[in-house]
Amino acid sequence: MTNPVDLLKQKLFPEALATPEELAMKYPSRSVAEGALVTRIAPSPTGFVHLGSLYTSLISERLAHQSRGIFILRIEDTDKKREVAGMAELFAATLQHYHLTIDEGLGADGQESGNYGPYTQSARIQIYQSYVKALYEQGLAYPCFATPAELEALRSHQETIGERSGYYGRFAAWRTKSPEEALAAIEQGLKPVMRLKSPGNFHTKIIINDLLLGRREMPENDQDIVILKTDGLPTYHFAHAVDDHLMGTTHVIRGNEWFPSLPLHLQLFAVLGWQPPQYAHLAPIQKMDEGKKRKLSKRKDQEANMEYYQQAGYPAAAVIEYLLNLANSNFEDWRRANPTADNTSFELSWKKLANSNGPLFDLAKLNDISKELISRLDAPTVFSNTLEWAKKYNQAFHRLLVDNQEYIQKILDIERSGTPKPRKDIARWAEVENEIAYFFDDNFEVPSTVYQAALTELQGANQQQIIKDFLAVYNISDNPEMWFEKLKVVGKQHGFAATNQDYKADPAQYRGQVGSIAKVLRLLLTGRTQTPNLCLIMQVMGEDRIRRRLSLS
RNA sequence: GGUCCCUUCGUCUAACGGUUAGGACACCAGGUUUUCAUCCUGGUAACAGGGGUUCGACUCCCCUAGGGACUACCA
């Protein structure tokens, strides 16, 4: 006849579980080079990819790779109620989009790779159960049948008597129940959770070493936290200890919302008999909301969603460089000193990271970084990036790009190649459509109000004659200097000073200055008051289009 | 309530205990330019407050205030 202790164990755990010794054999410690970091990002697939997750991923990936270590993507899908299908794959694909290389775990192709898997927690249930069973056998874990209502009642009771809330010490009713009582609860059809029997004392302080915060003192954990939920899946805390031990994580880099649970995590490593990893807790990226700083929120802030940046058409590298700048403020000095280097050759420093508080998200800074970065690209690269963006987000524009590849590349090359200071007017691929719109005849028009305003600049001069005279001497192969000289000559014939200085010196002698003529030409040709160099625009537009637009007046 | 974390221009930040508190973005002004953008020059703008320690404090200590995190069978 089976005794209650064995019977309960049978009810609590499946028959064939590996022992901790077997698991230790299956997942041997890694042989990585001296000083190499093994880091991971461990998202919960409950929604879109958050800017903060990318930030943490970036730091983890860079620190791993610059030490010739390993970066792992692990999926923490233990909350089946909040899980959203496809989000794990989206995460992997997003890391790939930002050129963060996953060495192990879920890859962008949707497949897992690596010898320490599975890397999806729901596929690791038996591993967690093995360790829970071992803890149970050592008297370090116990089943708890308290219902949510009972826990709620406990909480309010603790509040009224002024005690810390939680399941601990004398409040942990199931901590001391006998196997018979547990068996009786199972008989009634109740499902237990497994709790840690915490050996901690709240009044004992422990020393914590965080790579960024430094040496801190905190109370020991005494909460009998849930380690296995009724559905058999582990809670974050337990899965963290088991997975990061088995996977050989050397450095856990994560948001500082986890900092308060560090005593618990260290305790878990201790009861499991393992060496904990090093920890680095990062301050979250924040946002100003009604005069107050707060964490970027998944629900409230569109700029928290990486899809926002992709849809807006920010280059992946611009977003990465913005985040690098938040991580290490000396990044921008490095960038100035190395204008063309790939940002992966920037060495991320722990020390600089430590000084970072929760920075406020700054779209203006991102735009600046993005403009600077795009200005350094050549026209074919701008074109191909825009094409890739449009394929996903703007079908009509994509068609235009495909049909006019050569023409558009020439447009994009205006004041770009061969210029020491290329224009900085594109921050996002989505802006290219507007940037090149006037080079096409569909929907081209000169707004009459703007046109009228330009006409007044001519001070009654004969616009048609001016254009006729200009076209008579214009040669499409003229360089900008020649082009402008010719415009000056025509201007002079019609009473316009060749330079602003000339005009200012003797205003009575002139109708105006040559810039006014350029302004009218620009308007007729582009419909705009602000464009790149007009001579270069005309060369790209071609003779036919020039004559057509100028004769419309 | 409890346990922690944080605090320098509007924003991101720099400053062995000795600096006119520096840079970048943004903003403003001037210049260059056929317009715009670029580019150049200049400018406005900060040590949360109060106590100490010290010849000397942004820097070290304490207190206060403000902000933030956690306090789930969510991560």
XYZ file of C-alpha atoms (C1' of nucleotides) in Angstrom:
628
model
C 0.000 0.000 0.000
C 1.286 3.449 -0.943
C 1.829 5.956 1.793
C 0.299 9.461 1.522
C 3.624 11.080 0.741
C 4.279 8.911 -2.312
C 0.671 9.049 -3.383
C 0.687 12.843 -3.350
C 3.885 12.932 -5.325
C 2.299 10.697 -7.953
C -0.687 13.013 -8.207
C 1.478 16.118 -8.388
C 4.043 15.033 -10.983
C 4.022 12.912 -14.122
C 5.760 9.530 -14.027
C 8.679 9.954 -16.319
C 10.489 13.122 -15.468
C 14.166 13.551 -16.042
C 16.215 14.017 -12.906
C 18.268 17.169 -12.391
C 21.374 15.039 -12.920
C 20.113 13.875 -16.301
C 19.292 17.429 -17.293
C 22.719 18.595 -16.216
C 24.189 15.986 -18.558
C 21.924 17.008 -21.392
C 22.737 20.695 -21.044
C 26.438 20.847 -20.225
C 27.944 24.179 -19.395
C 29.134 26.104 -22.382
C 32.687 26.373 -23.452
C 32.878 29.963 -24.520
C 36.027 32.013 -24.796
C 37.323 33.839 -21.755
C 35.333 37.026 -21.337
C 32.657 36.079 -23.843
C 29.139 37.031 -22.823
C 26.089 34.866 -23.332
C 23.059 37.144 -23.341
C 19.464 36.741 -24.255
C 16.289 38.596 -24.960
C 13.220 36.839 -23.660
C 10.025 38.468 -24.881
C 6.561 37.396 -24.020
C 4.599 37.080 -27.268
C 1.599 39.082 -26.156
C 1.612 41.917 -28.668
C 3.650 44.094 -30.969
C 7.370 44.603 -30.525
C 8.063 47.415 -28.083
C 10.792 50.016 -28.557
C 12.078 49.074 -25.096
C 12.423 45.446 -26.168
C 14.438 46.475 -29.185
C 16.602 48.669 -26.953
C 17.293 45.776 -24.578
C 17.855 43.432 -27.507
C 20.321 45.837 -29.079
C 22.365 46.192 -25.919
C 22.321 42.457 -25.266
C 23.243 41.601 -28.814
C 26.065 44.118 -29.053
C 27.593 43.192 -25.726
C 27.460 39.524 -26.675
C 28.920 39.958 -30.121
C 31.610 42.467 -29.278
C 32.873 39.912 -26.727
C 32.578 37.083 -29.284
C 29.757 35.627 -27.260
C 26.262 34.397 -27.971
C 22.915 36.133 -28.230
C 19.793 34.054 -27.672
C 16.137 34.694 -28.461
C 13.951 32.818 -26.018
C 10.172 32.956 -26.156
C 8.431 33.283 -22.803
C 4.976 32.058 -23.716
C 3.871 30.925 -20.296
C 0.877 33.203 -20.121
C -1.527 31.391 -22.362
C -4.318 33.857 -21.687
C -2.427 36.827 -23.055
C -0.570 35.101 -25.852
C -1.158 36.409 -29.368
C -0.461 34.130 -32.300
C 2.382 35.154 -34.568
C 4.014 37.560 -32.148
C 7.041 35.368 -31.445
C 7.780 35.200 -35.156
C 7.181 38.934 -35.462
C 9.765 39.514 -32.765
C 12.375 37.410 -34.530
C 11.604 39.107 -37.830
C 11.847 42.529 -36.217
C 15.295 41.765 -34.804
C 16.336 40.737 -38.276
C 14.931 43.930 -39.761
C 17.174 45.884 -37.403
C 20.131 43.662 -38.257
C 20.450 42.135 -34.834
C 21.824 38.649 -35.255
C 20.280 35.820 -33.273
C 22.774 33.029 -32.639
C 20.441 30.655 -30.859
C 16.742 30.274 -30.312
C 13.892 31.332 -32.515
C 15.211 32.679 -35.800
C 13.700 35.015 -38.349
C 12.806 31.978 -40.452
C 10.529 30.787 -37.655
C 12.823 27.862 -36.880
C 14.695 27.270 -33.662
C 18.397 26.542 -33.673
C 20.956 25.788 -30.992
C 21.861 22.975 -28.605
C 20.224 24.325 -25.485
C 16.613 24.225 -26.623
C 13.798 24.120 -26.862
C 13.855 27.899 -26.670
C 10.116 28.279 -26.278
C 9.068 27.896 -22.703
C 5.814 26.074 -23.345
C 7.904 23.312 -24.898
C 9.978 23.032 -21.736
C 7.244 22.134 -19.261
C 8.828 18.852 -18.287
C 12.136 20.510 -17.589
C 10.536 22.907 -15.134
C 8.548 20.101 -13.558
C 11.685 18.084 -13.007
C 13.182 20.837 -10.931
C 9.980 21.555 -9.066
C 9.775 17.915 -8.200
C 13.331 17.954 -6.943
C 12.601 21.001 -4.799
C 9.481 19.324 -3.502
C 11.461 16.269 -2.511
C 13.865 18.484 -0.618
C 11.008 20.197 1.196
C 11.628 23.455 -0.690
C 8.326 23.477 -2.560
C 4.768 22.573 -1.729
C 1.332 22.402 -3.326
C -1.075 25.223 -2.540
C -4.797 25.016 -3.112
C -5.726 28.542 -2.091
C -8.350 29.984 -4.404
C -8.119 33.472 -5.936
C -10.910 34.548 -3.577
C -8.976 33.289 -0.574
C -5.846 35.093 -1.699
C -7.822 38.266 -2.179
C -9.259 37.914 1.307
C -5.766 37.390 2.688
C -4.574 40.544 0.988
C -7.302 42.727 2.432
C -6.858 41.174 5.846
C -3.148 41.977 5.728
C -3.950 45.492 4.709
C -6.315 46.047 7.629
C -3.860 44.707 10.175
C -1.021 46.671 8.581
C 1.141 43.776 7.452
C 2.987 43.354 4.192
C 0.757 41.621 1.690
C 1.608 38.297 0.177
C 1.845 34.597 0.767
C 4.604 34.165 3.315
C 5.427 32.993 6.814
C 2.423 32.519 9.037
C 0.080 33.682 6.266
C 1.160 30.833 4.006
C -1.549 28.405 5.066
C -0.577 25.531 2.778
C 3.065 25.669 3.742
C 2.378 23.474 6.754
C -0.481 21.269 5.571
C -0.052 17.518 5.641
C 0.005 15.275 2.566
C -3.383 13.943 3.667
C -4.873 17.430 3.518
C -3.421 17.995 0.078
C -4.775 14.661 -1.117
C -8.184 15.579 0.239
C -8.122 18.846 -1.719
C -7.236 16.935 -4.872
C -10.140 14.554 -4.144
C -12.428 17.583 -4.123
C -11.235 18.373 -7.633
C -9.036 21.333 -6.688
C -5.980 22.042 -8.806
C -2.863 23.107 -6.923
C -0.136 25.557 -7.762
C 3.353 24.735 -6.582
C 4.948 27.312 -4.333
C 8.509 27.841 -3.266
C 8.960 27.246 0.450
C 11.053 30.332 0.873
C 13.962 29.966 3.286
C 14.326 33.733 3.404
C 13.887 36.210 6.225
C 12.560 39.650 5.390
C 14.578 41.202 8.176
C 17.852 39.870 6.861
C 19.566 42.074 4.306
C 21.388 40.683 1.328
C 23.962 42.373 -0.839
C 23.121 42.667 -4.483
C 25.537 43.489 -7.246
C 24.041 44.986 -10.316
C 26.370 45.794 -13.187
C 24.709 49.162 -13.692
C 23.348 50.126 -10.292
C 26.287 48.809 -8.370
C 26.261 47.343 -4.889
C 22.896 47.527 -3.166
C 21.282 46.187 -0.040
C 17.827 44.645 -0.076
C 15.743 42.462 2.228
C 15.786 38.749 1.590
C 12.785 37.269 -0.156
C 10.380 35.509 2.151
C 7.431 35.205 -0.220
C 6.353 31.678 -1.069
C 5.909 32.644 -4.680
C 4.129 30.448 -7.189
C 6.650 28.581 -9.305
C 4.240 26.313 -11.193
C 0.765 27.505 -12.095
C -2.342 25.320 -12.131
C -1.872 24.799 -15.855
C 1.528 23.262 -15.147
C 3.467 26.137 -16.686
C 6.099 27.965 -14.671
C 5.945 31.589 -13.635
C 8.475 34.040 -15.047
C 10.682 33.884 -11.980
C 11.121 30.160 -11.989
C 11.490 29.845 -15.734
C 14.123 32.583 -15.648
C 16.250 30.673 -13.149
C 15.920 27.323 -14.902
C 16.358 28.588 -18.444
C 19.188 30.990 -17.851
C 21.044 28.338 -15.900
C 20.524 25.622 -18.478
C 21.202 27.907 -21.414
C 24.399 29.177 -19.850
C 23.401 32.830 -19.819
C 26.243 34.809 -18.302
C 24.618 38.239 -18.284
C 20.947 38.990 -17.833
C 20.206 42.426 -19.254
C 16.634 43.530 -18.722
C 14.351 46.373 -17.722
C 14.674 47.701 -14.212
C 11.086 46.757 -13.444
C 12.754 43.451 -12.547
C 15.139 44.917 -10.063
C 12.791 44.476 -7.086
C 12.528 40.741 -7.781
C 16.261 40.239 -7.721
C 16.311 38.880 -4.130
C 13.783 36.298 -5.214
C 15.746 35.353 -8.301
C 18.970 34.997 -6.364
C 17.146 32.839 -3.855
C 15.842 30.594 -6.613
C 19.342 30.097 -7.960
C 20.507 29.337 -4.433
C 17.859 26.700 -3.657
C 18.450 25.093 -7.027
C 22.150 24.979 -6.235
C 23.279 27.123 -9.115
C 25.562 30.065 -9.700
C 23.429 33.052 -10.713
C 24.284 35.091 -13.808
C 25.381 38.694 -13.638
C 22.561 41.194 -13.791
C 22.215 44.549 -15.475
C 18.975 46.454 -15.032
C 18.239 49.068 -17.642
C 16.191 52.219 -17.100
C 13.149 52.281 -19.363
C 12.660 54.732 -22.213
C 10.063 57.218 -21.068
C 7.688 59.734 -22.489
C 6.377 63.063 -21.295
C 2.669 62.898 -20.714
C 0.760 65.853 -19.305
C 3.887 67.177 -17.676
C 4.880 63.879 -16.136
C 7.438 61.312 -17.158
C 6.222 57.807 -17.613
C 7.311 54.620 -19.294
C 6.484 54.363 -22.983
C 3.226 52.497 -22.945
C 2.268 49.724 -25.310
C -1.333 50.729 -25.137
C -1.122 54.518 -25.313
C 1.896 55.332 -27.432
C 2.138 54.542 -31.104
C 5.867 55.280 -30.987
C 6.308 52.348 -28.617
C 5.430 50.025 -31.474
C 8.236 49.162 -33.841
C 5.686 48.834 -36.599
C 5.257 52.606 -36.318
C 8.859 53.226 -37.380
C 8.698 50.725 -40.167
C 5.482 52.143 -41.519
C 6.793 55.691 -41.285
C 9.830 54.494 -43.194
C 12.664 55.190 -40.791
C 15.816 53.383 -41.907
C 16.573 50.524 -39.542
C 20.041 51.925 -38.958
C 18.629 55.313 -37.910
C 16.511 53.730 -35.206
C 19.477 51.668 -34.056
C 21.749 54.687 -33.960
C 19.187 56.635 -31.995
C 19.029 53.819 -29.453
C 22.818 53.528 -29.356
C 22.897 57.210 -28.615
C 20.569 56.673 -25.662
C 22.634 53.734 -24.470
C 26.020 55.442 -24.731
C 25.897 59.196 -25.154
C 29.395 59.241 -26.628
C 28.021 57.429 -29.654
C 27.482 60.694 -31.490
C 31.099 61.725 -30.973
C 32.124 58.386 -32.389
C 29.813 58.885 -35.336
C 31.296 62.283 -36.091
C 34.772 60.803 -35.983
C 33.719 57.815 -38.102
C 31.130 59.156 -40.510
C 31.037 56.160 -42.786
C 31.732 53.294 -40.390
C 29.079 50.691 -39.729
C 27.523 51.275 -36.337
C 28.383 47.707 -35.320
C 31.998 48.797 -34.987
C 31.059 51.199 -32.199
C 32.043 49.608 -28.922
C 29.258 49.778 -26.369
C 30.461 50.491 -22.860
C 28.997 49.262 -19.585
C 30.212 52.307 -17.785
C 28.373 54.747 -20.019
C 25.291 52.590 -19.830
C 25.328 52.811 -16.065
C 24.919 56.558 -16.108
C 21.757 56.460 -18.130
C 18.529 57.379 -16.406
C 15.175 56.736 -17.949
C 15.578 58.878 -21.054
C 12.671 60.654 -22.667
C 11.898 59.551 -26.167
C 12.808 62.318 -28.627
C 11.417 62.114 -32.132
C 13.269 65.263 -33.251
C 16.581 63.630 -32.415
C 15.631 60.490 -34.295
C 14.694 62.617 -37.312
C 18.029 64.387 -37.192
C 19.957 61.131 -37.018
C 17.866 59.720 -39.827
C 18.361 62.735 -42.136
C 22.072 62.698 -41.524
C 22.244 58.996 -42.257
C 20.153 59.143 -45.427
C 22.176 62.080 -46.712
C 25.249 59.837 -46.680
C 23.629 57.180 -48.875
C 23.974 57.099 -52.640
C 20.963 57.375 -54.906
C 20.676 53.649 -55.752
C 20.646 52.829 -52.048
C 18.003 55.435 -51.298
C 16.040 54.072 -54.211
C 16.209 50.436 -53.176
C 15.286 51.207 -49.586
C 12.375 53.321 -50.711
C 11.303 50.588 -53.083
C 11.356 48.009 -50.329
C 9.371 50.280 -48.056
C 6.786 51.142 -50.704
C 6.281 47.515 -51.598
C 4.860 46.995 -48.153
C 3.249 50.313 -47.339
C 2.388 52.229 -50.507
C 1.353 50.195 -53.532
C 0.728 53.072 -55.915
C 4.072 54.620 -55.132
C 5.727 51.248 -55.498
C 4.379 50.964 -59.020
C 5.686 54.422 -59.833
C 9.129 53.447 -58.559
C 9.203 50.217 -60.526
C 8.080 51.899 -63.724
C 10.489 54.814 -63.491
C 13.549 53.363 -61.855
C 16.138 55.158 -63.935
C 14.390 58.527 -63.876
C 13.805 58.415 -60.123
C 17.376 57.452 -59.392
C 18.467 60.532 -61.305
C 16.049 62.637 -59.277
C 17.406 61.201 -56.045
C 20.922 61.908 -57.185
C 20.336 65.660 -57.445
C 22.744 67.368 -55.037
C 23.800 63.999 -53.713
C 26.688 62.287 -55.494
C 29.839 64.311 -55.854
C 28.618 66.834 -53.312
C 30.606 67.263 -50.113
C 27.436 68.325 -48.321
C 24.471 66.388 -49.628
C 20.984 67.656 -48.903
C 19.422 66.549 -45.662
C 15.794 66.678 -46.486
C 14.665 63.075 -46.211
C 14.167 61.549 -42.785
C 11.902 58.677 -43.802
C 11.323 56.648 -46.954
C 7.692 57.698 -46.859
C 8.801 61.266 -47.555
C 10.408 60.367 -50.866
C 7.046 60.262 -52.620
C 6.419 63.928 -51.945
C 10.047 64.783 -52.603
C 9.863 63.592 -56.214
C 6.186 64.185 -56.982
C 6.627 67.242 -59.197
C 8.861 65.366 -61.588
C 5.778 63.559 -62.811
C 2.991 65.021 -64.881
C 0.069 63.253 -63.213
C -1.634 65.682 -60.883
C 1.001 68.305 -61.531
C -0.271 71.807 -61.070
C 0.919 75.196 -60.027
C -1.209 76.503 -57.176
C -2.638 79.773 -58.463
C -2.172 81.683 -55.232
C 1.502 80.839 -55.096
C 1.848 81.692 -58.736
C 0.202 85.072 -58.327
C 2.525 85.878 -55.494
C 5.487 85.109 -57.707
C 4.156 87.267 -60.498
C 4.054 90.297 -58.288
C 7.800 89.810 -57.850
C 8.264 90.484 -61.533
C 7.007 94.014 -60.998
C 5.111 94.142 -64.241
C 7.823 92.695 -66.422
C 6.677 90.585 -69.325
C 6.782 87.088 -67.982
C 6.159 85.361 -71.285
C 8.914 87.297 -72.964
C 11.346 86.576 -70.190
C 10.722 82.869 -70.504
C 10.965 83.019 -74.252
C 14.292 84.833 -74.021
C 15.579 82.387 -71.476
C 14.579 79.322 -73.463
C 16.281 80.814 -76.489
C 19.658 80.732 -74.757
C 19.029 77.754 -72.455
C 21.015 74.604 -73.097
C 20.158 71.527 -71.103
C 23.797 70.539 -70.781
C 24.746 73.838 -69.141
C 26.199 73.414 -65.703
C 24.622 75.398 -62.851
C 27.157 78.216 -63.166
C 26.532 78.731 -66.882
C 22.831 78.320 -66.322
C 22.832 81.092 -63.794
C 24.984 83.366 -65.926
C 22.462 83.057 -68.722
C 19.616 83.777 -66.364
C 21.424 86.910 -65.252
C 21.814 88.099 -68.797
C 18.139 87.596 -69.513
C 17.291 89.259 -66.255
C 19.364 92.263 -67.117
C 17.567 92.654 -70.436
C 14.339 92.899 -68.485
C 15.597 95.225 -65.799
C 16.659 92.821 -63.071
C 19.898 93.198 -61.143
C 22.363 90.325 -61.407
C 22.928 90.208 -57.693
C 21.153 91.270 -54.591
C 24.008 93.641 -53.802
C 23.606 95.429 -57.119
C 19.922 95.770 -56.492
C 20.334 97.093 -52.987
C 22.967 99.558 -54.138
C 20.556 101.226 -56.496
C 16.980 99.927 -56.226
C 15.552 102.655 -58.385
C 17.480 101.436 -61.366
C 16.017 97.920 -61.314
C 12.671 96.140 -61.273
C 14.134 93.640 -58.880
C 16.895 91.088 -58.834
C 17.513 87.890 -60.713
C 16.285 85.697 -57.885
C 12.767 86.755 -58.689
C 13.050 85.312 -62.153
C 14.405 82.067 -60.742
C 11.484 82.024 -58.401
C 8.952 82.243 -61.208
C 10.762 79.592 -63.229
C 10.854 77.346 -60.198
C 7.162 77.770 -59.639
C 6.207 77.047 -63.194
C 8.468 74.018 -63.368
C 7.863 72.494 -59.965
C 4.799 74.137 -58.481
C 6.864 74.832 -55.395
C 8.790 77.649 -53.835
C 11.409 75.383 -52.305
C 13.308 72.777 -54.284
C 16.862 71.629 -54.823
C 19.007 73.346 -57.424
C 16.756 74.337 -60.310
C 19.304 73.853 -63.057
C 19.898 70.263 -61.972
C 16.181 69.647 -61.707
C 15.726 70.850 -65.269
C 18.435 68.530 -66.519
C 16.672 65.588 -64.976
C 13.214 66.658 -66.094
C 14.264 66.838 -69.683
C 13.710 69.303 -72.476
C 10.165 68.252 -73.359
C 8.783 68.558 -69.889
C 10.512 71.919 -69.386
C 9.054 73.420 -72.542
C 5.633 71.991 -71.836
C 5.474 73.409 -68.339
C 6.874 76.786 -69.271
C 4.527 77.236 -72.166
C 1.471 76.539 -70.028
C 1.583 80.023 -68.602
C 1.221 51.170 3.272
C 5.908 48.248 2.263
C 10.627 47.453 -0.649
C 13.721 49.795 -3.968
C 15.528 53.278 -7.924
C 16.261 58.218 -9.943
C 17.051 63.968 -10.030
C 22.681 69.010 -14.554
C 19.920 73.655 -20.221
C 13.105 72.196 -23.265
C 15.419 66.974 -24.597
C 19.865 63.309 -24.547
C 23.964 64.063 -21.717
C 29.703 65.661 -20.134
C 32.432 67.470 -16.162
C 40.111 63.022 -10.804
C 36.510 67.821 -4.882
C 39.214 73.501 -7.993
C 35.903 74.616 -15.437
C 33.533 81.445 -17.534
C 29.398 74.058 -15.818
C 31.129 71.498 -22.042
C 28.747 69.033 -26.364
C 24.530 67.268 -29.371
C 19.221 67.889 -30.780
C 15.539 71.650 -30.722
C 14.871 76.944 -30.782
C 16.457 82.163 -32.039
C 19.670 85.735 -34.764
C 23.249 86.841 -38.606
C 26.053 85.225 -42.991
C 26.589 82.180 -47.663
C 23.123 80.353 -51.560
C 18.805 81.459 -57.849
C 14.588 79.452 -53.422
C 14.880 75.703 -49.788
C 18.021 72.372 -47.503
C 23.125 72.148 -46.559
C 27.118 74.940 -44.655
C 29.480 78.908 -41.451
C 29.195 82.387 -37.116
C 26.857 83.716 -32.842
C 22.920 83.447 -29.016
C 19.026 82.056 -25.208
C 18.997 78.073 -21.753
C 20.683 73.704 -16.408
C 23.579 71.682 -11.259
C 15.435 70.187 -7.453
C 15.553 72.578 -2.246
C 17.853 72.740 2.647
C 21.602 71.392 5.868
C 26.436 69.577 6.765
C 32.021 67.751 5.637
C 35.965 70.730 3.217
C 40.369 76.159 2.124
C 37.006 74.806 -1.809
C 30.980 70.680 -3.440
C 27.522 69.463 -9.680
C 30.860 65.943 -7.459
C 31.044 63.191 -0.561
C 27.188 62.632 3.730
C 22.177 63.646 5.819
C 17.200 65.502 5.383
C 13.125 67.259 2.402
C 10.540 67.580 -2.129
C 9.452 65.675 -6.868
C 9.461 61.639 -10.388
C 9.597 56.266 -11.295
C 9.393 50.760 -10.501
C 7.685 46.588 -7.952
C 4.251 44.778 -4.355
C -0.485 38.552 -9.620
C -1.552 31.456 -10.784
C 1.359 38.942 -16.148
C 5.811 39.116 -17.887
